[in-house]
CSV table of C-alpha atoms in Angstrom, one decimal:
chain,number,residue,atom,x,y,z
J,1,UNK,CA,132.8,-109.7,-125.3
J,2,UNK,CA,131.9,-113.4,-124.5
J,3,UNK,CA,135.2,-115.3,-124.5
J,4,UNK,CA,135.9,-118.9,-123.8
J,5,UNK,CA,139.0,-120.2,-122.2
J,6,UNK,CA,140.0,-123.8,-122.9
J,7,UNK,CA,142.1,-125.1,-120.0
J,8,UNK,CA,140.5,-122.6,-117.7
J,9,UNK,CA,141.4,-124.4,-114.5
J,10,UNK,CA,145.2,-124.6,-115.4
J,11,UNK,CA,147.7,-122.0,-114.3
J,12,UNK,CA,147.7,-119.8,-117.4
J,13,UNK,CA,144.0,-120.4,-118.1
J,14,UNK,CA,142.9,-119.3,-114.7
J,15,UNK,CA,145.1,-116.2,-114.9
J,16,UNK,CA,143.6,-115.4,-118.3
J,17,UNK,CA,140.1,-115.7,-116.9
J,18,UNK,CA,141.0,-113.2,-114.2
J,19,UNK,CA,142.6,-110.8,-116.8
J,20,UNK,CA,139.5,-110.9,-119.0
J,21,UNK,CA,137.0,-110.5,-116.2
J,22,UNK,CA,139.1,-107.5,-114.9
J,23,UNK,CA,138.5,-106.0,-118.3
J,24,UNK,CA,134.7,-106.5,-118.0
J,25,UNK,CA,134.4,-109.4,-120.4
J,26,UNK,CA,132.1,-112.4,-119.9
J,27,UNK,CA,134.2,-115.6,-119.6
J,28,UNK,CA,133.2,-119.2,-120.3
J,29,UNK,CA,135.4,-121.7,-118.6
J,30,UNK,CA,136.1,-124.9,-120.6
J,31,UNK,CA,137.6,-127.8,-118.6
J,32,UNK,CA,136.9,-131.4,-118.2
J,33,UNK,CA,136.4,-130.8,-114.5
J,34,UNK,CA,133.7,-128.3,-115.4
J,35,UNK,CA,131.8,-130.8,-117.6
J,36,UNK,CA,133.3,-129.9,-121.0
J,37,UNK,CA,135.5,-132.6,-122.5
J,38,UNK,CA,137.7,-131.6,-125.5
J,39,UNK,CA,138.7,-135.2,-126.2
J,40,UNK,CA,135.1,-136.4,-126.7
J,41,UNK,CA,133.5,-133.0,-127.6
J,42,UNK,CA,130.9,-133.4,-124.9
J,43,UNK,CA,129.5,-130.0,-123.8
J,44,UNK,CA,131.4,-128.0,-126.4
J,45,UNK,CA,128.5,-126.8,-128.4
J,46,UNK,CA,126.6,-125.5,-125.4
J,47,UNK,CA,129.8,-123.9,-124.0
J,48,UNK,CA,130.5,-122.0,-127.2
J,49,UNK,CA,127.1,-120.6,-127.8
J,50,UNK,CA,127.4,-116.9,-128.4
J,51,UNK,CA,131.2,-117.0,-127.9
J,52,UNK,CA,133.2,-114.5,-130.1
J,53,UNK,CA,136.7,-115.7,-129.2
J,54,UNK,CA,138.4,-118.7,-127.7
J,55,UNK,CA,141.8,-118.9,-126.0
J,56,UNK,CA,143.4,-122.3,-126.0
J,57,UNK,CA,145.7,-122.6,-122.9
J,58,UNK,CA,145.3,-126.4,-122.6
J,59,UNK,CA,148.0,-128.8,-121.5
J,60,UNK,CA,148.5,-132.5,-122.1
J,61,UNK,CA,150.6,-135.6,-121.5
J,62,UNK,CA,154.3,-135.2,-122.4
J,63,UNK,CA,155.7,-138.7,-122.0
J,64,UNK,CA,155.3,-140.2,-125.5
J,65,UNK,CA,155.4,-138.2,-128.8
J,66,UNK,CA,152.7,-140.2,-130.5
J,67,UNK,CA,150.4,-140.1,-127.4
J,68,UNK,CA,150.9,-136.3,-127.1
J,69,UNK,CA,150.3,-135.6,-130.7
J,70,UNK,CA,147.2,-137.7,-130.7
J,71,UNK,CA,145.9,-135.9,-127.5
J,72,UNK,CA,146.5,-132.4,-128.8
J,73,UNK,CA,145.3,-133.3,-132.2
J,74,UNK,CA,142.0,-134.7,-131.1
J,75,UNK,CA,141.3,-131.9,-128.6
J,76,UNK,CA,142.2,-129.2,-131.2
J,77,UNK,CA,140.1,-130.7,-134.0
J,78,UNK,CA,137.1,-131.0,-131.7
J,79,UNK,CA,137.5,-127.4,-130.4
J,80,UNK,CA,138.0,-125.9,-133.9
J,81,UNK,CA,135.0,-127.8,-135.3
J,82,UNK,CA,132.8,-126.6,-132.5
J,83,UNK,CA,134.0,-123.1,-132.9
J,84,UNK,CA,133.2,-123.2,-136.6
J,85,UNK,CA,129.6,-124.4,-135.8
J,86,UNK,CA,129.2,-121.7,-133.3
J,87,UNK,CA,130.5,-118.9,-135.5
J,88,UNK,CA,133.5,-118.1,-133.3
J,89,UNK,CA,135.6,-115.3,-135.1
J,90,UNK,CA,138.9,-115.7,-133.3
J,91,UNK,CA,140.9,-118.6,-132.0
J,92,UNK,CA,144.0,-117.7,-129.9
J,93,UNK,CA,146.5,-120.5,-129.3
J,94,UNK,CA,149.2,-120.3,-126.6
J,95,UNK,CA,152.3,-122.0,-128.0
J,96,UNK,CA,156.0,-122.1,-127.1
J,97,UNK,CA,159.1,-120.4,-128.5
J,98,UNK,CA,161.6,-122.6,-130.3
J,99,UNK,CA,159.5,-125.8,-130.7
J,100,UNK,CA,160.1,-126.0,-134.5
J,101,UNK,CA,163.8,-126.6,-134.1
J,102,UNK,CA,163.6,-129.3,-131.5
J,103,UNK,CA,162.4,-132.8,-132.6
J,104,UNK,CA,163.1,-135.0,-129.6
J,105,UNK,CA,160.5,-133.6,-127.2
J,106,UNK,CA,157.0,-135.1,-126.9
J,107,UNK,CA,155.3,-131.9,-125.6
J,108,UNK,CA,156.8,-129.8,-128.4
J,109,UNK,CA,155.6,-132.4,-131.0
J,110,UNK,CA,152.1,-132.0,-129.6
J,111,UNK,CA,152.3,-128.2,-129.7
J,112,UNK,CA,153.5,-128.3,-133.3
J,113,UNK,CA,150.4,-130.4,-134.2
J,114,UNK,CA,148.2,-127.8,-132.5
J,115,UNK,CA,149.8,-125.0,-134.5
J,116,UNK,CA,149.4,-127.0,-137.8
J,117,UNK,CA,145.7,-127.6,-137.2
J,118,UNK,CA,145.0,-124.0,-136.1
J,119,UNK,CA,146.9,-122.5,-139.0
J,120,UNK,CA,145.2,-124.8,-141.6
J,121,UNK,CA,141.7,-124.5,-140.0
J,122,UNK,CA,138.7,-122.4,-141.0
J,123,UNK,CA,138.5,-120.2,-137.8
J,124,UNK,CA,140.6,-117.0,-138.0
J,125,UNK,CA,143.5,-117.3,-135.6
J,126,UNK,CA,146.4,-115.9,-133.7
J,127,UNK,CA,149.3,-118.2,-132.4
J,128,UNK,CA,151.2,-116.7,-129.5
J,129,UNK,CA,154.6,-118.3,-128.9
J,130,UNK,CA,155.8,-117.7,-125.3
J,131,UNK,CA,159.1,-118.5,-123.7
J,132,UNK,CA,159.3,-120.8,-120.6
J,133,UNK,CA,157.5,-119.6,-117.5
J,134,UNK,CA,159.2,-118.5,-114.2
J,135,UNK,CA,158.4,-121.9,-112.5
J,136,UNK,CA,159.8,-124.0,-115.4
J,137,UNK,CA,163.2,-124.7,-113.8
J,138,UNK,CA,161.8,-125.8,-110.4
J,139,UNK,CA,159.2,-127.9,-112.2
J,140,UNK,CA,161.8,-129.7,-114.3
J,141,UNK,CA,164.0,-130.4,-111.2
J,142,UNK,CA,160.9,-131.7,-109.3
J,143,UNK,CA,160.3,-134.3,-112.0
J,144,UNK,CA,163.7,-136.0,-111.4
J,145,UNK,CA,164.4,-135.3,-107.7
J,146,UNK,CA,165.2,-138.3,-105.6
J,147,UNK,CA,166.8,-138.2,-102.2
J,148,UNK,CA,167.6,-134.5,-102.4
J,149,UNK,CA,169.3,-134.8,-105.9
J,150,UNK,CA,167.8,-133.6,-109.2
J,151,UNK,CA,169.0,-133.7,-112.8
J,152,UNK,CA,168.3,-130.7,-115.0
J,153,UNK,CA,169.3,-129.7,-118.5
J,154,UNK,CA,171.6,-126.6,-118.7
J,155,UNK,CA,169.2,-124.7,-120.9
J,156,UNK,CA,169.4,-121.0,-121.7
J,157,UNK,CA,165.9,-119.5,-121.5
J,158,UNK,CA,164.3,-116.0,-121.2
J,159,UNK,CA,161.5,-116.8,-118.7
J,160,UNK,CA,158.2,-114.9,-118.6
J,161,UNK,CA,155.8,-114.4,-115.7
J,162,UNK,CA,152.6,-116.4,-116.1
J,163,UNK,CA,150.5,-113.3,-115.2
J,164,UNK,CA,152.2,-111.4,-118.1
J,165,UNK,CA,151.4,-114.2,-120.5
J,166,UNK,CA,147.7,-114.1,-119.4
J,167,UNK,CA,147.5,-110.3,-119.8
J,168,UNK,CA,148.9,-110.6,-123.4
J,169,UNK,CA,146.5,-113.5,-124.2
J,170,UNK,CA,143.6,-111.4,-122.9
J,171,UNK,CA,144.6,-108.4,-124.9
J,172,UNK,CA,145.0,-110.4,-128.1
J,173,UNK,CA,141.7,-112.3,-127.6
J,174,UNK,CA,139.6,-109.1,-127.7
J,175,UNK,CA,141.3,-107.9,-130.9
J,176,UNK,CA,141.4,-109.0,-134.5
J,177,UNK,CA,143.2,-112.2,-135.6
J,178,UNK,CA,146.9,-111.6,-136.1
J,179,UNK,CA,148.2,-114.9,-137.6
J,180,UNK,CA,151.5,-115.8,-136.0
J,181,UNK,CA,152.2,-113.3,-133.3
J,182,UNK,CA,155.8,-112.2,-132.4
J,183,UNK,CA,157.5,-114.2,-129.6
J,184,UNK,CA,156.7,-113.0,-126.1
J,185,UNK,CA,159.4,-113.3,-123.4
J,186,UNK,CA,160.6,-112.0,-120.1
J,187,UNK,CA,163.2,-109.2,-119.9
J,188,UNK,CA,166.4,-111.3,-119.2
J,189,UNK,CA,168.0,-114.5,-120.4
J,190,UNK,CA,168.6,-117.0,-117.5
J,191,UNK,CA,170.5,-120.3,-117.0
J,192,UNK,CA,168.0,-123.0,-116.1
J,193,UNK,CA,170.2,-124.6,-113.5
J,194,UNK,CA,170.7,-121.3,-111.8
J,195,UNK,CA,167.0,-120.6,-111.9
J,196,UNK,CA,166.3,-123.9,-110.2
J,197,UNK,CA,168.9,-123.2,-107.5
J,198,UNK,CA,167.5,-119.7,-106.8
J,199,UNK,CA,163.9,-120.9,-106.8
J,200,UNK,CA,164.7,-123.7,-104.3
J,201,UNK,CA,166.5,-121.2,-102.1
J,202,UNK,CA,163.5,-118.8,-102.2
J,203,UNK,CA,161.3,-121.7,-101.2
J,204,UNK,CA,163.6,-122.8,-98.4
J,205,UNK,CA,164.5,-126.1,-100.1
J,206,UNK,CA,168.0,-127.7,-100.4
J,207,UNK,CA,168.4,-129.8,-103.6
J,208,UNK,CA,171.6,-130.8,-105.2
J,209,UNK,CA,171.3,-130.0,-109.0
J,210,UNK,CA,173.2,-132.1,-111.5
J,211,UNK,CA,173.3,-130.5,-115.0
J,212,UNK,CA,172.8,-133.1,-117.8
J,213,UNK,CA,171.2,-133.5,-121.2
J,214,UNK,CA,170.0,-137.0,-120.4
J,215,UNK,CA,166.3,-136.1,-120.3
J,216,UNK,CA,166.2,-133.2,-122.8
J,217,UNK,CA,167.1,-132.9,-126.5
J,218,UNK,CA,170.6,-131.3,-126.9
J,219,UNK,CA,169.1,-129.4,-129.9
J,220,UNK,CA,167.7,-127.0,-127.3
J,221,UNK,CA,171.2,-125.9,-126.4
J,222,UNK,CA,172.5,-122.4,-127.1
J,223,UNK,CA,170.0,-119.8,-128.3
J,224,UNK,CA,167.3,-122.4,-129.5
J,225,UNK,CA,164.8,-121.4,-126.8
J,226,UNK,CA,165.4,-117.7,-126.8
J,227,UNK,CA,163.0,-115.3,-128.5
J,228,UNK,CA,163.5,-113.6,-131.8
J,229,UNK,CA,164.8,-110.1,-132.3
J,230,UNK,CA,161.4,-108.7,-132.8
J,231,UNK,CA,160.0,-110.2,-129.6
J,232,UNK,CA,157.5,-108.5,-127.3
J,233,UNK,CA,159.2,-108.2,-123.9
J,234,UNK,CA,157.0,-108.5,-120.9
J,235,UNK,CA,157.8,-106.3,-117.8
J,236,UNK,CA,158.2,-108.8,-114.9
J,237,UNK,CA,161.7,-110.1,-114.3
J,238,UNK,CA,162.6,-113.4,-112.8
J,239,UNK,CA,163.9,-111.6,-109.7
J,240,UNK,CA,160.5,-110.1,-109.4
J,241,UNK,CA,158.9,-113.5,-109.6
J,242,UNK,CA,161.3,-114.9,-106.9
J,243,UNK,CA,160.5,-112.0,-104.6
J,244,UNK,CA,156.8,-113.1,-104.6
J,245,UNK,CA,157.8,-116.6,-103.4
J,246,UNK,CA,159.9,-115.5,-100.4
């Protein structure tokens, strides 16, 4: 199949490209750095010529809810419109588990807008909600770290390996549209603060972690970010992911 990846130069996008090429598929990379701009639509029609499926693994700004919703909304509208013109038969959107119960998060607001546009659009679709990735804890701590001290919310998550997410996206892209797919998650629940501590240790870094809800909506506490009971569980554990970083 000829399959396009939006956000092809990002972490998940690049891994999905690899997974699809490993399966013998022809991959079209969509990224601003490669001359295709989702915000303006420049290059989209040429990129989608002959494409049967599109995987949207794009990312965007997450500082202001209105800005994030506008960004994802514009990019998604342009992508879906170009897909409809090209006769694309399957749009696969990577989303996030738990975003519909958490209002005070700019990134989640943008992802909800993406989901709304995809589910109301004319292109047959699959939305794949995934839990947080293995590097999420260290990433959050890095955003706040100053002078060896970082604040981090005490979230309960069930992290999934990025490569496992890519494999699932590739598998779904070559199949028929499924509507809203089951949650996909890693094997084990983890405490985000402990994840950050263990990741820093594996990387040989010493950072004092201060648990706080100051930068994250407390609505995410408890089981809010955990997958549903019918979730698809990917094989790679967080310990496996850490072992690769040592």
